[in-house]
Tab-separated table of C-alpha atoms in Angstrom:
chain	number	residue	atom	x	y	z
E	1	UNK	CA	-41.714	14.690	-40.219
E	2	UNK	CA	-44.896	15.275	-38.225
E	3	UNK	CA	-46.283	18.432	-36.675
E	4	UNK	CA	-48.624	18.376	-33.687
E	5	UNK	CA	-51.281	20.819	-32.583
E	6	UNK	CA	-54.380	20.857	-30.419
E	7	UNK	CA	-57.699	20.409	-32.151
E	8	UNK	CA	-59.388	23.638	-33.217
E	9	UNK	CA	-62.496	24.490	-35.191
E	10	UNK	CA	-61.844	24.383	-38.925
E	11	UNK	CA	-63.873	24.739	-42.076
E	12	UNK	CA	-63.226	21.423	-43.776
E	13	UNK	CA	-65.053	22.543	-46.887
E	14	UNK	CA	-62.757	25.544	-47.242
E	15	UNK	CA	-59.754	23.317	-46.621
E	16	UNK	CA	-60.855	20.994	-49.421
E	17	UNK	CA	-61.402	23.892	-51.780
E	18	UNK	CA	-57.739	24.812	-51.637
E	19	UNK	CA	-57.162	22.046	-54.137
E	20	UNK	CA	-54.122	20.066	-54.989
E	21	UNK	CA	-50.785	21.790	-54.718
E	22	UNK	CA	-52.032	24.605	-52.441
E	23	UNK	CA	-51.464	24.690	-48.703
E	24	UNK	CA	-50.114	21.716	-46.737
E	25	UNK	CA	-50.125	18.281	-48.332
E	26	UNK	CA	-50.598	14.875	-46.768
E	27	UNK	CA	-53.087	14.098	-44.003
E	28	UNK	CA	-54.112	14.872	-40.433
E	29	UNK	CA	-54.850	12.326	-37.702
E	30	UNK	CA	-57.086	13.681	-34.887
E	31	UNK	CA	-57.425	11.659	-31.676
E	32	UNK	CA	-61.068	11.605	-30.577
E	33	UNK	CA	-60.979	10.066	-27.095
E	34	UNK	CA	-58.813	8.839	-24.236
E	35	UNK	CA	-56.052	10.763	-22.488
E	36	UNK	CA	-54.778	12.101	-25.864
E	37	UNK	CA	-58.175	13.425	-26.936
E	38	UNK	CA	-57.986	16.628	-28.996
E	39	UNK	CA	-54.410	16.112	-30.226
E	40	UNK	CA	-53.819	16.466	-33.978
E	41	UNK	CA	-50.854	15.293	-36.035
E	42	UNK	CA	-49.957	16.314	-39.584
E	43	UNK	CA	-47.999	13.945	-41.833
E	44	UNK	CA	-46.969	14.094	-45.461
E	45	UNK	CA	-46.593	10.446	-46.474
E	46	UNK	CA	-46.562	8.017	-43.526
E	47	UNK	CA	-47.483	7.683	-39.836
E	48	UNK	CA	-47.078	4.775	-37.441
E	49	UNK	CA	-49.167	4.338	-34.286
E	50	UNK	CA	-48.200	2.344	-31.211
E	51	UNK	CA	-47.231	2.317	-27.539
E	52	UNK	CA	-43.471	2.805	-27.909
E	53	UNK	CA	-41.367	5.820	-28.786
E	54	UNK	CA	-40.296	4.702	-32.252
E	55	UNK	CA	-43.827	5.399	-33.505
E	56	UNK	CA	-44.952	8.692	-35.033
E	57	UNK	CA	-47.921	8.766	-32.616
E	58	UNK	CA	-47.444	7.260	-29.149
E	59	UNK	CA	-50.706	6.229	-27.440
E	60	UNK	CA	-50.601	5.292	-23.768
E	61	UNK	CA	-53.483	2.833	-23.557
E	62	UNK	CA	-53.900	-0.806	-22.517
E	63	UNK	CA	-55.459	-1.744	-25.850
E	64	UNK	CA	-52.541	-0.423	-27.939
E	65	UNK	CA	-49.676	-2.717	-29.007
E	66	UNK	CA	-46.035	-1.663	-29.273
E	67	UNK	CA	-46.377	-1.313	-33.059
E	68	UNK	CA	-50.097	-1.235	-33.748
E	69	UNK	CA	-50.877	0.158	-37.206
E	70	UNK	CA	-49.710	2.581	-39.893
E	71	UNK	CA	-51.133	5.043	-42.410
E	72	UNK	CA	-49.166	5.567	-45.614
E	73	UNK	CA	-49.402	6.704	-49.224
E	74	UNK	CA	-48.818	9.688	-51.512
E	75	UNK	CA	-50.502	11.942	-54.085
E	76	UNK	CA	-53.787	12.029	-52.214
E	77	UNK	CA	-54.142	8.236	-51.928
E	78	UNK	CA	-53.583	6.871	-48.419
E	79	UNK	CA	-54.063	3.448	-46.892
E	80	UNK	CA	-54.295	2.066	-43.363
E	81	UNK	CA	-53.052	-1.342	-42.253
E	82	UNK	CA	-52.738	-3.242	-38.988
E	83	UNK	CA	-49.125	-4.178	-38.184
E	84	UNK	CA	-49.727	-7.331	-36.169
E	85	UNK	CA	-51.392	-5.800	-33.110
E	86	UNK	CA	-52.965	-7.874	-30.343
E	87	UNK	CA	-56.345	-6.137	-30.263
E	88	UNK	CA	-56.712	-5.350	-33.959
E	89	UNK	CA	-57.480	-2.177	-35.907
E	90	UNK	CA	-60.844	-1.150	-37.317
E	91	UNK	CA	-61.812	1.220	-40.126
E	92	UNK	CA	-65.260	2.750	-39.619
E	93	UNK	CA	-66.046	-0.158	-37.278
E	94	UNK	CA	-64.845	-2.902	-39.630
E	95	UNK	CA	-61.879	-5.056	-38.556
E	96	UNK	CA	-58.902	-4.656	-40.890
E	97	UNK	CA	-57.549	-7.857	-42.397
E	98	UNK	CA	-55.572	-6.164	-45.188
E	99	UNK	CA	-54.585	-2.608	-46.171
E	100	UNK	CA	-57.633	-0.508	-47.057
E	101	UNK	CA	-58.052	2.845	-48.779
E	102	UNK	CA	-58.796	5.893	-46.627
E	103	UNK	CA	-61.088	8.759	-47.524
E	104	UNK	CA	-61.563	12.093	-45.800
E	105	UNK	CA	-63.609	11.701	-42.601
E	106	UNK	CA	-62.850	8.016	-41.976
E	107	UNK	CA	-62.424	6.744	-38.413
E	108	UNK	CA	-59.445	4.512	-37.633
E	109	UNK	CA	-59.715	2.595	-34.341
E	110	UNK	CA	-56.498	0.965	-33.093
E	111	UNK	CA	-57.574	-1.051	-30.031
E	112	UNK	CA	-60.311	1.135	-28.549
E	113	UNK	CA	-58.947	4.609	-29.446
E	114	UNK	CA	-60.828	6.444	-32.229
E	115	UNK	CA	-58.764	8.551	-34.631
E	116	UNK	CA	-60.273	10.665	-37.413
E	117	UNK	CA	-58.437	10.775	-40.757
E	118	UNK	CA	-58.487	14.029	-42.731
E	119	UNK	CA	-57.052	14.097	-46.237
E	120	UNK	CA	-55.482	17.455	-47.083
E	121	UNK	CA	-55.800	16.663	-50.805
E	122	UNK	CA	-59.550	16.111	-51.069
E	123	UNK	CA	-59.612	16.696	-54.833
E	124	UNK	CA	-57.575	13.544	-55.297
E	125	UNK	CA	-59.228	11.528	-52.558
E	126	UNK	CA	-62.964	12.040	-53.069
E	127	UNK	CA	-65.618	11.630	-50.367
E	128	UNK	CA	-65.913	9.331	-47.341
E	129	UNK	CA	-64.912	5.723	-47.964
E	130	UNK	CA	-67.313	3.777	-50.150
E	131	UNK	CA	-64.879	1.209	-51.573
E	132	UNK	CA	-62.049	-0.702	-49.958
E	133	UNK	CA	-60.038	-1.660	-53.049
E	134	UNK	CA	-57.598	0.496	-54.978
E	135	UNK	CA	-58.664	1.692	-58.409
E	136	UNK	CA	-56.194	1.457	-61.273
E	137	UNK	CA	-55.716	5.226	-61.111
E	138	UNK	CA	-54.978	5.035	-57.376
E	139	UNK	CA	-52.488	2.239	-57.997
E	140	UNK	CA	-50.753	4.469	-60.539
E	141	UNK	CA	-50.637	7.304	-57.995
E	142	UNK	CA	-48.985	5.053	-55.441
E	143	UNK	CA	-46.291	3.802	-57.833
E	144	UNK	CA	-42.910	5.209	-56.898
E	145	UNK	CA	-40.748	6.279	-59.815
E	146	UNK	CA	-37.808	3.879	-60.146
E	147	UNK	CA	-35.284	3.408	-62.933
E	148	UNK	CA	-35.989	0.579	-65.371
E	149	UNK	CA	-33.473	-2.055	-64.255
E	150	UNK	CA	-33.615	-5.624	-65.516
E	151	UNK	CA	-33.812	-8.573	-63.106
E	152	UNK	CA	-30.396	-9.766	-64.298
E	153	UNK	CA	-28.791	-6.397	-63.552
E	154	UNK	CA	-30.390	-6.295	-60.101
E	155	UNK	CA	-29.141	-9.830	-59.341
E	156	UNK	CA	-25.598	-9.024	-60.479
E	157	UNK	CA	-25.578	-5.909	-58.324
E	158	UNK	CA	-26.604	-7.883	-55.231
E	159	UNK	CA	-24.268	-10.829	-55.985
E	160	UNK	CA	-21.285	-8.480	-56.259
E	161	UNK	CA	-21.137	-7.947	-52.472
E	162	UNK	CA	-20.313	-10.578	-49.801
E	163	UNK	CA	-23.501	-9.770	-47.889
E	164	UNK	CA	-25.451	-10.040	-51.104
E	165	UNK	CA	-24.125	-13.572	-51.731
E	166	UNK	CA	-25.165	-14.641	-48.216
E	167	UNK	CA	-28.621	-13.120	-48.701
E	168	UNK	CA	-29.121	-14.881	-52.053
E	169	UNK	CA	-28.099	-18.252	-50.599
E	170	UNK	CA	-30.393	-17.731	-47.595
E	171	UNK	CA	-33.345	-16.821	-49.808
E	172	UNK	CA	-32.766	-19.873	-52.008
E	173	UNK	CA	-32.671	-22.114	-48.927
E	174	UNK	CA	-35.939	-20.662	-47.622
E	175	UNK	CA	-37.627	-21.110	-50.996
E	176	UNK	CA	-36.520	-24.761	-51.145
E	177	UNK	CA	-37.753	-25.362	-47.588
E	178	UNK	CA	-41.141	-23.820	-48.337
E	179	UNK	CA	-41.414	-25.866	-51.527
E	180	UNK	CA	-40.619	-29.053	-49.595
E	181	UNK	CA	-43.213	-28.238	-46.918
E	182	UNK	CA	-45.860	-27.446	-49.529
E	183	UNK	CA	-45.223	-30.691	-51.421
E	184	UNK	CA	-45.282	-32.706	-48.200
E	185	UNK	CA	-48.643	-31.221	-47.312
E	186	UNK	CA	-50.092	-31.921	-50.760
E	187	UNK	CA	-48.829	-35.500	-50.908
E	188	UNK	CA	-49.255	-36.495	-47.284
E	189	UNK	CA	-52.556	-34.895	-46.339
E	190	UNK	CA	-56.134	-35.495	-47.287
E	191	UNK	CA	-58.703	-32.893	-48.266
E	192	UNK	CA	-58.026	-29.500	-46.667
E	193	UNK	CA	-60.274	-28.496	-43.785
E	194	UNK	CA	-61.030	-25.055	-42.464
E	195	UNK	CA	-60.976	-24.726	-38.699
E	196	UNK	CA	-64.120	-23.051	-37.395
E	197	UNK	CA	-64.230	-21.894	-33.784
E	198	UNK	CA	-67.883	-22.023	-32.643
E	199	UNK	CA	-69.567	-19.756	-30.133
E	200	UNK	CA	-68.833	-21.145	-26.646
E	201	UNK	CA	-71.618	-19.291	-24.819
E	202	UNK	CA	-73.275	-22.533	-23.664
E	203	UNK	CA	-70.050	-24.329	-22.735
E	204	UNK	CA	-69.213	-24.611	-19.018
E	205	UNK	CA	-65.648	-23.804	-17.970
E	206	UNK	CA	-64.382	-25.539	-14.832
E	207	UNK	CA	-62.680	-23.440	-12.150
E	208	UNK	CA	-60.408	-24.954	-9.514
E	209	UNK	CA	-59.278	-22.882	-6.547
E	210	UNK	CA	-56.104	-24.933	-6.019
E	211	UNK	CA	-54.957	-23.953	-9.509
E	212	UNK	CA	-56.389	-20.434	-9.679
E	213	UNK	CA	-53.277	-18.734	-11.113
E	214	UNK	CA	-53.411	-20.807	-14.303
E	215	UNK	CA	-57.026	-19.684	-14.714
E	216	UNK	CA	-55.834	-16.075	-15.078
E	217	UNK	CA	-54.593	-16.831	-18.588
E	218	UNK	CA	-58.218	-17.326	-19.725
E	219	UNK	CA	-60.240	-14.470	-21.186
E	220	UNK	CA	-63.940	-14.640	-21.982
E	221	UNK	CA	-66.391	-12.574	-23.986
E	222	UNK	CA	-66.623	-11.352	-27.563
E	223	UNK	CA	-63.756	-9.209	-28.862
E	224	UNK	CA	-60.952	-9.244	-31.386
E	225	UNK	CA	-58.629	-11.133	-29.005
E	226	UNK	CA	-61.284	-13.491	-27.586
E	227	UNK	CA	-60.631	-17.023	-28.861
E	228	UNK	CA	-62.853	-18.931	-28.430
E	229	UNK	CA	-65.687	-16.431	-28.456
E	230	UNK	CA	-68.468	-16.200	-25.897
E	231	UNK	CA	-70.987	-14.018	-27.691
E	232	UNK	CA	-73.726	-13.921	-25.092
E	233	UNK	CA	-72.549	-15.727	-21.945
E	234	UNK	CA	-69.652	-17.110	-19.903
E	235	UNK	CA	-70.511	-20.044	-17.613
E	236	UNK	CA	-68.016	-21.092	-14.929
E	237	UNK	CA	-68.487	-24.032	-12.567
E	238	UNK	CA	-66.916	-24.014	-9.103
E	239	UNK	CA	-67.206	-26.243	-6.062
E	240	UNK	CA	-68.255	-25.485	-2.482
E	241	UNK	CA	-66.860	-28.342	-0.352
E	242	UNK	CA	-68.818	-27.760	2.883
E	243	UNK	CA	-71.605	-25.583	4.247
E	244	UNK	CA	-70.803	-22.091	5.571
E	245	UNK	CA	-68.102	-21.441	2.996
E	246	UNK	CA	-67.549	-17.881	1.855
E	247	UNK	CA	-67.108	-17.439	-1.909
E	248	UNK	CA	-65.698	-14.118	-3.158
E	249	UNK	CA	-65.679	-13.394	-6.893
E	250	UNK	CA	-63.021	-11.038	-8.239
E	251	UNK	CA	-62.657	-10.286	-11.927
E	252	UNK	CA	-61.425	-7.776	-14.473
E	253	UNK	CA	-63.583	-6.456	-17.296
E	254	UNK	CA	-63.533	-4.138	-20.269
E	255	UNK	CA	-65.752	-2.791	-23.057
E	256	UNK	CA	-68.862	-2.965	-20.856
E	257	UNK	CA	-70.175	0.533	-21.486
E	258	UNK	CA	-73.969	0.219	-21.688
E	259	UNK	CA	-76.544	0.360	-18.891
E	260	UNK	CA	-77.339	-3.138	-17.604
E	261	UNK	CA	-75.348	-4.707	-20.429
E	262	UNK	CA	-74.002	-7.696	-18.488
E	263	UNK	CA	-75.669	-9.450	-15.558
E	264	UNK	CA	-73.944	-11.806	-13.129
E	265	UNK	CA	-75.914	-14.874	-12.075
E	266	UNK	CA	-75.434	-17.685	-9.566
E	267	UNK	CA	-77.221	-20.905	-10.476
E	268	UNK	CA	-79.539	-18.992	-12.804
E	269	UNK	CA	-80.454	-16.178	-10.360
E	270	UNK	CA	-79.115	-12.661	-10.812
E	271	UNK	CA	-76.715	-11.424	-8.145
E	272	UNK	CA	-76.237	-7.993	-9.720
E	273	UNK	CA	-75.373	-6.248	-12.974
E	274	UNK	CA	-71.698	-5.999	-13.873
E	275	UNK	CA	-70.214	-2.598	-13.199
E	276	UNK	CA	-69.406	-0.235	-16.035
E	277	UNK	CA	-65.974	-0.973	-17.555
E	278	UNK	CA	-65.043	1.558	-20.279
E	279	UNK	CA	-62.910	0.417	-23.233
E	280	UNK	CA	-60.108	2.853	-22.451
E	281	UNK	CA	-59.857	1.941	-18.769
E	282	UNK	CA	-60.598	-1.683	-17.862
E	283	UNK	CA	-60.723	-2.367	-14.142
E	284	UNK	CA	-58.805	-5.223	-12.580
E	285	UNK	CA	-60.452	-5.842	-9.208
E	286	UNK	CA	-64.229	-5.927	-9.281
E	287	UNK	CA	-65.233	-7.801	-6.122
E	288	UNK	CA	-68.515	-9.527	-5.184
E	289	UNK	CA	-69.069	-11.444	-1.924
E	290	UNK	CA	-71.266	-14.205	-3.332
E	291	UNK	CA	-71.864	-15.725	0.118
E	292	UNK	CA	-73.243	-12.452	1.520
E	293	UNK	CA	-75.365	-11.888	-1.602
E	294	UNK	CA	-76.955	-15.323	-1.183
E	295	UNK	CA	-77.433	-14.720	2.549
E	296	UNK	CA	-79.338	-11.484	1.929
E	297	UNK	CA	-81.459	-12.739	-0.985
E	298	UNK	CA	-83.317	-16.065	-0.436
E	299	UNK	CA	-83.771	-16.451	-4.221
E	300	UNK	CA	-79.986	-16.802	-4.671
E	301	UNK	CA	-78.614	-20.207	-3.676
E	302	UNK	CA	-74.988	-20.961	-2.912
E	303	UNK	CA	-75.082	-24.710	-2.462
E	304	UNK	CA	-72.662	-27.391	-1.347
E	305	UNK	CA	-71.232	-29.078	-4.435
E	306	UNK	CA	-71.186	-27.666	-7.964
E	307	UNK	CA	-72.346	-24.092	-8.584
E	308	UNK	CA	-72.614	-22.249	-11.907
E	309	UNK	CA	-71.527	-18.636	-12.045
E	310	UNK	CA	-72.545	-16.850	-15.237
E	311	UNK	CA	-71.773	-13.544	-16.949
E	312	UNK	CA	-74.583	-12.924	-19.449
E	313	UNK	CA	-74.507	-10.139	-22.054
E	314	UNK	CA	-78.117	-9.030	-22.512
E	315	UNK	CA	-77.327	-6.986	-25.635
E	316	UNK	CA	-76.113	-10.130	-27.417
E	317	UNK	CA	-79.238	-12.204	-26.806
E	318	UNK	CA	-80.366	-14.409	-29.695
E	319	UNK	CA	-83.564	-12.361	-30.107
E	320	UNK	CA	-81.647	-9.104	-30.541
E	321	UNK	CA	-79.136	-10.645	-32.945
E	322	UNK	CA	-81.924	-12.169	-35.059
E	323	UNK	CA	-83.326	-8.658	-35.526
E	324	UNK	CA	-80.067	-7.595	-37.156
E	325	UNK	CA	-78.488	-5.843	-34.164
E	326	UNK	CA	-74.659	-5.960	-34.200
E	327	UNK	CA	-72.786	-8.111	-31.703
E	328	UNK	CA	-71.528	-5.994	-28.798
E	329	UNK	CA	-67.867	-6.370	-27.805
E	330	UNK	CA	-67.217	-7.224	-24.150
E	331	UNK	CA	-64.551	-9.035	-22.183
E	332	UNK	CA	-64.168	-10.619	-18.743
E	333	UNK	CA	-60.781	-11.885	-17.579
E	334	UNK	CA	-58.605	-12.475	-14.490
E	335	UNK	CA	-61.502	-14.347	-12.887
E	336	UNK	CA	-61.003	-15.756	-9.404
E	337	UNK	CA	-63.547	-17.374	-7.077
E	338	UNK	CA	-61.859	-17.571	-3.678
E	339	UNK	CA	-63.533	-19.949	-1.213
E	340	UNK	CA	-62.895	-19.827	2.536
E	341	UNK	CA	-64.458	-22.120	5.144
E	342	UNK	CA	-65.945	-19.840	7.829
E	343	UNK	CA	-64.711	-20.459	11.385
E	344	UNK	CA	-66.940	-20.558	14.433
E	345	UNK	CA	-67.750	-17.105	15.714
E	346	UNK	CA	-64.996	-15.869	18.017
E	347	UNK	CA	-65.717	-12.467	19.548
E	348	UNK	CA	-62.395	-11.970	21.450
E	349	UNK	CA	-60.355	-12.921	18.383
E	350	UNK	CA	-62.475	-10.624	16.210
E	351	UNK	CA	-61.886	-7.696	18.616
E	352	UNK	CA	-58.144	-8.318	18.587
E	353	UNK	CA	-57.979	-8.428	14.776
E	354	UNK	CA	-60.205	-5.347	14.527
E	355	UNK	CA	-57.910	-3.341	16.804
E	356	UNK	CA	-54.813	-4.362	14.810
E	357	UNK	CA	-56.606	-3.657	11.514
E	358	UNK	CA	-57.634	-0.145	12.619
E	359	UNK	CA	-54.085	0.630	13.730
E	360	UNK	CA	-52.636	-0.566	10.396
E	361	UNK	CA	-55.298	1.411	8.516
E	362	UNK	CA	-54.529	4.652	10.361
E	363	UNK	CA	-50.788	4.234	9.699
E	364	UNK	CA	-51.118	2.929	6.143
E	365	UNK	CA	-49.192	5.828	4.597
E	366	UNK	CA	-46.175	5.217	6.860
E	367	UNK	CA	-45.500	1.725	5.566
E	368	UNK	CA	-46.848	0.097	2.376
E	369	UNK	CA	-47.167	-3.221	4.235
E	370	UNK	CA	-49.900	-1.672	6.389
E	371	UNK	CA	-52.296	-1.673	3.443
E	372	UNK	CA	-51.969	-5.437	3.078
E	373	UNK	CA	-52.085	-6.025	6.850
E	374	UNK	CA	-55.203	-3.878	7.292
E	375	UNK	CA	-56.989	-5.570	4.405
E	376	UNK	CA	-56.148	-9.091	5.618
E	377	UNK	CA	-57.206	-8.390	9.221
E	378	UNK	CA	-60.477	-6.660	8.282
E	379	UNK	CA	-61.379	-9.699	6.177
E	380	UNK	CA	-60.515	-11.886	9.185
E	381	UNK	CA	-62.868	-9.833	11.392
E	382	UNK	CA	-65.724	-10.371	8.934
E	383	UNK	CA	-65.093	-14.119	8.827
E	384	UNK	CA	-64.945	-14.409	12.635
E	385	UNK	CA	-68.243	-12.516	13.044
E	386	UNK	CA	-70.111	-13.950	10.047
E	387	UNK	CA	-71.784	-16.802	11.950
E	388	UNK	CA	-72.513	-14.740	15.082
E	389	UNK	CA	-76.074	-13.557	15.738
E	390	UNK	CA	-75.339	-9.924	14.937
E	391	UNK	CA	-79.043	-9.022	14.692
E	392	UNK	CA	-79.332	-9.571	18.456
E	393	UNK	CA	-79.479	-6.137	20.229
E	394	UNK	CA	-76.812	-7.324	22.662
E	395	UNK	CA	-74.460	-7.733	19.678
E	396	UNK	CA	-74.947	-4.160	18.403
E	397	UNK	CA	-71.297	-3.209	19.033
E	398	UNK	CA	-70.030	-6.172	17.065
E	399	UNK	CA	-72.566	-5.586	14.325
E	400	UNK	CA	-71.116	-2.075	13.993
E	401	UNK	CA	-67.613	-3.579	13.985
E	402	UNK	CA	-68.638	-5.922	11.133
E	403	UNK	CA	-70.136	-3.090	9.062
E	404	UNK	CA	-67.146	-0.817	9.675
E	405	UNK	CA	-64.806	-3.578	8.468
E	406	UNK	CA	-66.796	-3.924	5.233
E	407	UNK	CA	-66.808	-0.136	4.760
E	408	UNK	CA	-63.063	0.182	5.395
E	409	UNK	CA	-62.254	-2.665	2.986
E	410	UNK	CA	-64.082	-0.683	0.279
E	411	UNK	CA	-62.010	2.419	1.126
E	412	UNK	CA	-58.782	0.420	0.925
E	413	UNK	CA	-59.839	-1.067	-2.408
E	414	UNK	CA	-60.482	2.373	-3.899
E	415	UNK	CA	-57.087	3.614	-2.704
E	416	UNK	CA	-55.353	0.504	-4.062
E	417	UNK	CA	-57.079	1.110	-7.412
E	418	UNK	CA	-55.444	4.548	-7.469
E	419	UNK	CA	-52.017	3.079	-6.646
E	420	UNK	CA	-52.572	0.452	-9.329
E	421	UNK	CA	-53.180	3.117	-11.996
E	422	UNK	CA	-50.126	5.093	-10.845
E	423	UNK	CA	-47.949	1.971	-11.004
E	424	UNK	CA	-49.093	1.191	-14.539
E	425	UNK	CA	-48.251	4.752	-15.601
E	426	UNK	CA	-44.803	4.365	-13.983
E	427	UNK	CA	-44.216	1.116	-15.911
E	428	UNK	CA	-45.062	2.814	-19.218
E	429	UNK	CA	-42.785	5.749	-18.387
E	430	UNK	CA	-39.923	3.468	-17.289
E	431	UNK	CA	-40.184	1.455	-20.525
E	432	UNK	CA	-38.805	4.544	-22.309
E	433	UNK	CA	-35.704	4.829	-20.138
E	434	UNK	CA	-32.447	4.093	-21.941
E	435	UNK	CA	-30.350	4.421	-18.800
E	436	UNK	CA	-30.204	1.104	-16.933
E	437	UNK	CA	-29.771	2.807	-13.528
E	438	UNK	CA	-32.980	4.756	-14.048
E	439	UNK	CA	-34.812	1.602	-15.069
E	440	UNK	CA	-33.517	-0.360	-12.056
E	441	UNK	CA	-34.550	2.477	-9.718
E	442	UNK	CA	-38.046	2.462	-11.238
E	443	UNK	CA	-38.316	-1.330	-10.824
E	444	UNK	CA	-37.214	-1.057	-7.172
E	445	UNK	CA	-39.843	1.628	-6.536
E	446	UNK	CA	-42.511	-0.522	-8.171
E	447	UNK	CA	-41.545	-3.543	-6.073
E	448	UNK	CA	-42.025	-1.427	-2.954
E	449	UNK	CA	-45.450	-0.304	-4.144
E	450	UNK	CA	-46.471	-3.932	-4.723
E	451	UNK	CA	-46.143	-4.538	-0.980
E	452	UNK	CA	-49.403	-2.647	-0.522
E	453	UNK	CA	-51.433	-5.348	-2.258
E	454	UNK	CA	-52.592	-8.568	-0.536
E	455	UNK	CA	-51.258	-11.874	-1.825
E	456	UNK	CA	-53.460	-13.195	-4.622
E	457	UNK	CA	-54.777	-9.724	-5.467
E	458	UNK	CA	-55.435	-9.495	-9.222
E	459	UNK	CA	-53.994	-5.988	-9.404
E	460	UNK	CA	-50.712	-7.222	-7.966
E	461	UNK	CA	-50.701	-10.121	-10.426
E	462	UNK	CA	-51.251	-7.733	-13.340
E	463	UNK	CA	-48.452	-5.384	-12.214
E	464	UNK	CA	-46.077	-8.337	-11.784
E	465	UNK	CA	-46.777	-9.435	-15.356
E	466	UNK	CA	-46.388	-5.887	-16.721
E	467	UNK	CA	-43.007	-5.460	-14.995
E	468	UNK	CA	-41.745	-8.759	-16.395
E	469	UNK	CA	-43.083	-8.159	-19.911
E	470	UNK	CA	-42.104	-4.477	-20.205
E	471	UNK	CA	-39.073	-3.795	-18.016
E	472	UNK	CA	-37.191	-7.098	-17.530
């Protein structure tokens, strides 16, 4: 049984002085950040944390698994353990690999959400964690009182029921299978080897536009789920087949929360710094027109043939790490480098597309398809005008048309980001529905919302995957 209340100022010293057996027993978990910041939960013996309703604490966050971690114990001795989550759980910044003892004031971090642990029985628990192993006294405190029953009596009790017989036979079969596998490994294999996954910062990953969807399964960076790890850099090679080819980079990122932490380079020259991507809200459609960046800056070269695009984490440089600085977590994923051969400038066609794009933009709220149509046609206008001599005074009107198309694409992207967040919230809410009609109605509504996004848009791809994984 858990009680919930909003965080309030409290004298922790006075709370500890109450001593054992006075006031409430158990522990308090206080959420320190994210959308649940300030919420407090009181438990007596056990709490589970995850994304689904069967948990004691439900956290709506991308980094949280369905069943992420649990806190449990009794008599002032409590432990925390990860329950097979995707992004891991940390205690005071250290990744949990086994259950560890909690002390008053510890910080538990499932995914990227910080939770403070407060022990209501400080006399039994001591100060902030200094050891991670149970003492003999703590082990005694955790022992549950059970009657002294011999192994033979327990076996006879289980064997007396039909289900018990099946369970015993199944367990014996599993034990025999494991024994056989262990013996086969000992007899048939040579010396055991430990697999070590090296840092892949200097490795070059090949990107192919004709197989871009398979590339979305790759994630890069340094984090609990990043295998292999790219501590300081991600290098991606891509090909430009002919001159005058536009290359647009889109990517998702997370855990980039420091000023100028990650820079993006093309063939060794910086294009720009990666935008801020907080741990609790990764963004799924950062967009950089690499062709335009190279056109504006003569130091940046987009060449025919192989090009190397690089994400470089400046906080994880070898010099900083040698000085004892910790490795910063960061992640880049859903990378796409879309290449489009630019057509010859065509002013009449550009005007026609611009007119249709403006009309779709102005009526975008009437039909979700208008978002996609407006975006596609504005991009077409830019391509049709890219090779025209827009700096010529006689081309001033078309130069304004080009700039307005770029500006409007940015507006549409911001609005689609908002729809994307709303859709993800709807998916999480619909995952709790027990009524199939409600769930089907939610899926239908989501499918309609997806019509707003252009084909190949990473946000649409992410929503498609979330619907399949969560609702179907």
